[in-house]
Amino acid sequence: MMENVHLADEDDLYSGYDYNPAFDTEELDNDPGFQQAVRTSHGRRPPMTAKFPGTSTGGRPVGTSFGLRNPMASSLGRPMTGAVQDGAARPMTAVRAAGYSSTMARGSTFDPLGQSKGAAPPLESRNDDTPEEKIKILEKKVNDLIEESCMAQSRGDMQLALDKAKEAGRKERALVRQREQTGTADHINLDLTYSVSHPQPPLPGGVDTKDVCRCAECQRSPFPPQVLFNLATQYANNDMFPEALNTYQVIVKNKMFSNAGRLKVNMGNIYFKQKNYPKAIKFYRMALDQISNAHKEMRIKIMQNIGVVFIRMGQYSDAITSFEHIMSESPNIRTGFNLILCYYAVGDRDKMKKAFQKLISVPLGIDDEEKYIPPNDDPHTNLVLEAIKNDQLHQMERERKALAEKFIMTSAKLIAPAIESSFAAGFDWCVEMVKSSPYVELANDLEINKAITYLRQRDFNQAVETLKMFEKKDSRVKSAASTNLSFLYFLEKDYEQADRYADLAMMADRYNPAALVNKGNTLWVRGDHEKAAEFYKEALRNDASCTEGLYNLGLTYKRLGRPEEALDCFLKLHAILRNSAQVMYQLASLYEMLEDPTQAIEWLMQLISVTPTDPRVLAKLGELYDSEGDKSQAFQYYCESFRYSPSSIEVIEWLGAYYIDTQFCEKAIQYFERATLIQPTQVKWHLMVASCYRRSGNYQKALDTYKDIHRKFPENIECLRFLVRLCTDMDLKEVQDYATKLKKVEKMKEMREQRVKSGREGSSRSRRDGSASSDSGQSSHGTSAKGERLSAKLRALPGSNEPYETSRQQVLGESPPSHPPSPRGASVQWVMLSSPATPFPFIIFVKGGLMSMFGN
């Protein structure tokens, strides 16, 4: 045994440890006992189950197959675990997966993933040249084009959607030809075929049949070929109606498509867009005949289309027949509203009442708002309710309810004057019907609309009485009624009552922006601008879109001498009301106050793009260009202003002075003569006419004009002076008479002035203690002197603090026009303020909690 014992080297790290020679496998080749056992049948016996291999009687280690490079076969003919068969090692049970092997040699690396064998061979490349692969590639391209067409349509790019649909059709035809060449026509992809289109644009004579698909699947498919449907839809979206009709015809003419008749609805829609109403009805009825009664909802929609077309054609009796059938089978809000319109058109009072009762009894199919109120303090339930409170389903329910309320309110306002002898009785009947319906909350809104109708009929007392009935109602209605009453009293200049009802409106609903604006208006007229501004700000905090409050806040800052803050308000308002002429004018006025004429001109240019016929805006542009020294531009805009308003004295004076400065006195005469017609008692216009004749060299005409002026104004000194001068130059005998009259008039003027002067000196002592009164008198005298001064130069047009409006007061309760003023108007007829010192009061409609402006 000592021969098998090896002494450890000095460098052996494991020296000193006990060593069992039975585990030494390096010298098994030199072990004769082991080799003998391998060569005899003794080594082929089943292995022992002992923990360690046993030894022979001679003290030699028993040979086993454990750790052998060439394991022995079992004596039973079954290969042992780890045995090598056909040159490959059989993996050992439960350890091969970890990377161990029965044939692993000493010193070999641990490689469970087999990475030592090198990189894996490359994947076999796909052969795209085979017919099957080519067909798959074409199918994918067609599918991608169809998807791109649909996505482009959803984005609103109809032209791109049409181009993609056409390209998909071309690709699909190439795919069909490819299948026919390869002999796989029976395997055509139906979904793909029914997603693109085959026909080309039609010829003038009708359908070009050579472009119709004749593939076997399209000919025997029982479903409508959606292949054609995609392109037809895109043609219709691009208003290419003949092409769309041609494509639909290809589908509906194929008798194999049993459901193709439904597409006649689309064809009827196209004829409706073309206003070819008889054909639209024809196709709707054809579609209705081909749709079974099982599809009740679709039949109802087609019948509704038929009724709408009859309304367009003015055949209300036929429309009533369609709508009545729908209301008896499947009532809905829109059909009920259309039925009321038809009865109103034919003037059937009883049917209008019955139709209104049917309308308010239509079930909406939505749940009450109470289900969104948390029933208890359960946090899980509260989270769920919070999540569904504003989801898409709840939004759809709110939209449906708002639409129903809109139709009911509109119907009531429409039929109320027609169903009874008076509109008040009609409103009362509608209110009673609504109170007994699920829309009971609309009854108060109808009452307020009744008051608004009284206002439009100029029956203000009845309007006030109707609104006062709401003082004991719930807070929302009370606030709306009080706001309207505040507005009415404001227009009547009963500011105390207006302030009282504004306070009541705020007490009922502090977050009502209309009430806050009205409260600010009452403070504004009292001169408390700072406090008024606070109420306008509060209204804006409650409702950032309150344009009235923002407008009035800007005017308040303007009055307080804070043009920068006013400018900020009007710029914000311009972002909301892009085409508001009043806002643009205020911006131009503020820039003029800030001495920025360039910006003022720019805003006025935007203003005339909205109201191109407003003469005061054109005159203002002329004034600004004149102040900048651009006479030609100023002349152009003054001429435009004169064309739209030939009665503006300021414009007439500027044009006359312009022609005098440019030495065209003959042209100035017509303007000053028009001024004499407008202000015949103003002597200065008569003198300017005579002066133009004198400057142009027509002395005889000038003399006759001066004589006529002397007859009308015998005490005018300037006229007598020119008469004396002209008579002297022309050597006329009348010169002495005019000279005598001139002396008398001058003497009378001197006596008058002395009398006034002595009166002033006598009263100077009593005015020593009243310096303020003296200053006021001097100011008044200066103003009167300025009014008497004759000047051929342009007088200043309205300043920045003057209102941009007509001088006519609008009638109380008159609705503002929804369009700019007429071309012949003297100025902008609808303004947000009745004067620069009066903020914009407004009355409101109450409709489902939404308040809208009414009044001047």
PDB file of N, CA and C in Angstrom, residues 554-597:
ATOM      1  N   GLY A 554     -61.012  97.478 -17.269  1.00  0.00           N
ATOM      2  CA  GLY A 554     -60.105  98.273 -18.097  1.00  0.00           C
ATOM      3  C   GLY A 554     -60.539  99.729 -18.203  1.00  0.00           C
ATOM      4  N   LEU A 555     -61.855  99.965 -18.354  1.00  0.00           N
ATOM      5  CA  LEU A 555     -62.344 101.346 -18.397  1.00  0.00           C
ATOM      6  C   LEU A 555     -62.132 102.050 -17.067  1.00  0.00           C
ATOM      7  N   THR A 556     -62.255 101.304 -15.975  1.00  0.00           N
ATOM      8  CA  THR A 556     -62.035 101.915 -14.666  1.00  0.00           C
ATOM      9  C   THR A 556     -60.581 102.355 -14.508  1.00  0.00           C
ATOM     10  N   TYR A 557     -59.661 101.497 -14.879  1.00  0.00           N
ATOM     11  CA  TYR A 557     -58.249 101.891 -14.815  1.00  0.00           C
ATOM     12  C   TYR A 557     -57.965 103.083 -15.734  1.00  0.00           C
ATOM     13  N   LYS A 558     -58.626 103.108 -16.862  1.00  0.00           N
ATOM     14  CA  LYS A 558     -58.446 104.230 -17.785  1.00  0.00           C
ATOM     15  C   LYS A 558     -58.936 105.520 -17.165  1.00  0.00           C
ATOM     16  N   ARG A 559     -60.071 105.466 -16.477  1.00  0.00           N
ATOM     17  CA  ARG A 559     -60.601 106.660 -15.822  1.00  0.00           C
ATOM     18  C   ARG A 559     -59.720 107.085 -14.645  1.00  0.00           C
ATOM     19  N   LEU A 560     -59.118 106.117 -13.973  1.00  0.00           N
ATOM     20  CA  LEU A 560     -58.249 106.428 -12.827  1.00  0.00           C
ATOM     21  C   LEU A 560     -56.866 106.891 -13.253  1.00  0.00           C
ATOM     22  N   GLY A 561     -56.621 106.979 -14.562  1.00  0.00           N
ATOM     23  CA  GLY A 561     -55.316 107.437 -15.034  1.00  0.00           C
ATOM     24  C   GLY A 561     -54.232 106.398 -14.924  1.00  0.00           C
ATOM     25  N   ARG A 562     -54.590 105.139 -15.050  1.00  0.00           N
ATOM     26  CA  ARG A 562     -53.607 104.049 -15.014  1.00  0.00           C
ATOM     27  C   ARG A 562     -53.660 103.296 -16.342  1.00  0.00           C
ATOM     28  N   PRO A 563     -53.137 103.930 -17.397  1.00  0.00           N
ATOM     29  CA  PRO A 563     -53.291 103.345 -18.747  1.00  0.00           C
ATOM     30  C   PRO A 563     -52.559 102.021 -18.929  1.00  0.00           C
ATOM     31  N   GLU A 564     -51.441 101.811 -18.192  1.00  0.00           N
ATOM     32  CA  GLU A 564     -50.725 100.550 -18.359  1.00  0.00           C
ATOM     33  C   GLU A 564     -51.569  99.367 -17.888  1.00  0.00           C
ATOM     34  N   GLU A 565     -52.226  99.531 -16.719  1.00  0.00           N
ATOM     35  CA  GLU A 565     -53.070  98.451 -16.223  1.00  0.00           C
ATOM     36  C   GLU A 565     -54.304  98.274 -17.095  1.00  0.00           C
ATOM     37  N   ALA A 566     -54.841  99.378 -17.601  1.00  0.00           N
ATOM     38  CA  ALA A 566     -55.978  99.279 -18.512  1.00  0.00           C
ATOM     39  C   ALA A 566     -55.576  98.557 -19.792  1.00  0.00           C
ATOM     40  N   LEU A 567     -54.378  98.845 -20.266  1.00  0.00           N
ATOM     41  CA  LEU A 567     -53.895  98.188 -21.477  1.00  0.00           C
ATOM     42  C   LEU A 567     -53.761  96.688 -21.271  1.00  0.00           C
ATOM     43  N   ASP A 568     -53.300  96.291 -20.094  1.00  0.00           N
ATOM     44  CA  ASP A 568     -53.182  94.861 -19.794  1.00  0.00           C
ATOM     45  C   ASP A 568     -54.558  94.185 -19.816  1.00  0.00           C
ATOM     46  N   CYS A 569     -55.567  94.860 -19.271  1.00  0.00           N
ATOM     47  CA  CYS A 569     -56.923  94.286 -19.268  1.00  0.00           C
ATOM     48  C   CYS A 569     -57.448  94.109 -20.684  1.00  0.00           C
ATOM     49  N   PHE A 570     -57.273  95.118 -21.515  1.00  0.00           N
ATOM     50  CA  PHE A 570     -57.829  95.036 -22.868  1.00  0.00           C
ATOM     51  C   PHE A 570     -57.045  94.077 -23.748  1.00  0.00           C
ATOM     52  N   LEU A 571     -55.763  93.904 -23.487  1.00  0.00           N
ATOM     53  CA  LEU A 571     -55.020  92.896 -24.235  1.00  0.00           C
ATOM     54  C   LEU A 571     -55.508  91.490 -23.884  1.00  0.00           C
ATOM     55  N   LYS A 572     -55.786  91.255 -22.594  1.00  0.00           N
ATOM     56  CA  LYS A 572     -56.354  89.966 -22.208  1.00  0.00           C
ATOM     57  C   LYS A 572     -57.728  89.766 -22.848  1.00  0.00           C
ATOM     58  N   LEU A 573     -58.505  90.837 -22.868  1.00  0.00           N
ATOM     59  CA  LEU A 573     -59.840  90.734 -23.451  1.00  0.00           C
ATOM     60  C   LEU A 573     -59.763  90.482 -24.952  1.00  0.00           C
ATOM     61  N   HIS A 574     -58.765  91.057 -25.595  1.00  0.00           N
ATOM     62  CA  HIS A 574     -58.606  90.825 -27.036  1.00  0.00           C
ATOM     63  C   HIS A 574     -58.261  89.370 -27.319  1.00  0.00           C
ATOM     64  N   ALA A 575     -57.555  88.723 -26.395  1.00  0.00           N
ATOM     65  CA  ALA A 575     -57.255  87.309 -26.591  1.00  0.00           C
ATOM     66  C   ALA A 575     -58.510  86.459 -26.518  1.00  0.00           C
ATOM     67  N   ILE A 576     -59.540  86.949 -25.809  1.00  0.00           N
ATOM     68  CA  ILE A 576     -60.804  86.214 -25.706  1.00  0.00           C
ATOM     69  C   ILE A 576     -61.742  86.597 -26.841  1.00  0.00           C
ATOM     70  N   LEU A 577     -61.882  87.901 -27.077  1.00  0.00           N
ATOM     71  CA  LEU A 577     -62.764  88.414 -28.136  1.00  0.00           C
ATOM     72  C   LEU A 577     -61.891  88.944 -29.262  1.00  0.00           C
ATOM     73  N   ARG A 578     -61.513  88.063 -30.159  1.00  0.00           N
ATOM     74  CA  ARG A 578     -60.525  88.424 -31.187  1.00  0.00           C
ATOM     75  C   ARG A 578     -61.051  89.472 -32.156  1.00  0.00           C
ATOM     76  N   ASN A 579     -62.354  89.493 -32.406  1.00  0.00           N
ATOM     77  CA  ASN A 579     -62.911  90.388 -33.419  1.00  0.00           C
ATOM     78  C   ASN A 579     -63.814  91.458 -32.810  1.00  0.00           C
ATOM     79  N   SER A 580     -63.568  91.818 -31.571  1.00  0.00           N
ATOM     80  CA  SER A 580     -64.381  92.846 -30.924  1.00  0.00           C
ATOM     81  C   SER A 580     -63.884  94.230 -31.331  1.00  0.00           C
ATOM     82  N   ALA A 581     -64.755  94.992 -32.005  1.00  0.00           N
ATOM     83  CA  ALA A 581     -64.371  96.334 -32.446  1.00  0.00           C
ATOM     84  C   ALA A 581     -64.155  97.254 -31.255  1.00  0.00           C
ATOM     85  N   GLN A 582     -64.976  97.108 -30.204  1.00  0.00           N
ATOM     86  CA  GLN A 582     -64.840  97.977 -29.043  1.00  0.00           C
ATOM     87  C   GLN A 582     -63.490  97.790 -28.361  1.00  0.00           C
ATOM     88  N   VAL A 583     -63.047  96.551 -28.235  1.00  0.00           N
ATOM     89  CA  VAL A 583     -61.770  96.277 -27.582  1.00  0.00           C
ATOM     90  C   VAL A 583     -60.618  96.854 -28.391  1.00  0.00           C
ATOM     91  N   MET A 584     -60.672  96.685 -29.707  1.00  0.00           N
ATOM     92  CA  MET A 584     -59.603  97.220 -30.557  1.00  0.00           C
ATOM     93  C   MET A 584     -59.545  98.739 -30.461  1.00  0.00           C
ATOM     94  N   TYR A 585     -60.708  99.388 -30.414  1.00  0.00           N
ATOM     95  CA  TYR A 585     -60.708 100.839 -30.315  1.00  0.00           C
ATOM     96  C   TYR A 585     -60.117 101.302 -28.989  1.00  0.00           C
ATOM     97  N   GLN A 586     -60.462 100.612 -27.911  1.00  0.00           N
ATOM     98  CA  GLN A 586     -59.903 100.990 -26.607  1.00  0.00           C
ATOM     99  C   GLN A 586     -58.396 100.803 -26.582  1.00  0.00           C
ATOM    100  N   LEU A 587     -57.907  99.757 -27.221  1.00  0.00           N
ATOM    101  CA  LEU A 587     -56.455  99.561 -27.290  1.00  0.00           C
ATOM    102  C   LEU A 587     -55.783 100.694 -28.058  1.00  0.00           C
ATOM    103  N   ALA A 588     -56.377 101.086 -29.183  1.00  0.00           N
ATOM    104  CA  ALA A 588     -55.813 102.200 -29.953  1.00  0.00           C
ATOM    105  C   ALA A 588     -55.849 103.486 -29.133  1.00  0.00           C
ATOM    106  N   SER A 589     -56.946 103.708 -28.401  1.00  0.00           N
ATOM    107  CA  SER A 589     -57.054 104.914 -27.580  1.00  0.00           C
ATOM    108  C   SER A 589     -56.011 104.919 -26.467  1.00  0.00           C
ATOM    109  N   LEU A 590     -55.761 103.767 -25.851  1.00  0.00           N
ATOM    110  CA  LEU A 590     -54.763 103.707 -24.780  1.00  0.00           C
ATOM    111  C   LEU A 590     -53.355 103.938 -25.313  1.00  0.00           C
ATOM    112  N   TYR A 591     -53.046 103.378 -26.465  1.00  0.00           N
ATOM    113  CA  TYR A 591     -51.718 103.628 -27.038  1.00  0.00           C
ATOM    114  C   TYR A 591     -51.559 105.099 -27.415  1.00  0.00           C
ATOM    115  N   GLU A 592     -52.644 105.732 -27.812  1.00  0.00           N
ATOM    116  CA  GLU A 592     -52.567 107.166 -28.092  1.00  0.00           C
ATOM    117  C   GLU A 592     -52.321 107.947 -26.802  1.00  0.00           C
ATOM    118  N   MET A 593     -52.951 107.521 -25.697  1.00  0.00           N
ATOM    119  CA  MET A 593     -52.686 108.157 -24.408  1.00  0.00           C
ATOM    120  C   MET A 593     -51.238 107.967 -23.989  1.00  0.00           C
ATOM    121  N   LEU A 594     -50.673 106.806 -24.307  1.00  0.00           N
ATOM    122  CA  LEU A 594     -49.275 106.519 -23.965  1.00  0.00           C
ATOM    123  C   LEU A 594     -48.293 107.108 -24.962  1.00  0.00           C
ATOM    124  N   GLU A 595     -48.797 107.941 -25.898  1.00  0.00           N
ATOM    125  CA  GLU A 595     -47.970 108.631 -26.904  1.00  0.00           C
ATOM    126  C   GLU A 595     -47.205 107.637 -27.770  1.00  0.00           C
ATOM    127  N   ASP A 596     -47.919 106.616 -28.209  1.00  0.00           N
ATOM    128  CA  ASP A 596     -47.360 105.638 -29.134  1.00  0.00           C
ATOM    129  C   ASP A 596     -48.277 105.583 -30.356  1.00  0.00           C
ATOM    130  N   PRO A 597     -48.192 106.585 -31.247  1.00  0.00           N
ATOM    131  CA  PRO A 597     -49.125 106.626 -32.389  1.00  0.00           C
ATOM    132  C   PRO A 597     -48.955 105.469 -33.355  1.00  0.00           C
TER     133      PRO A 597
END
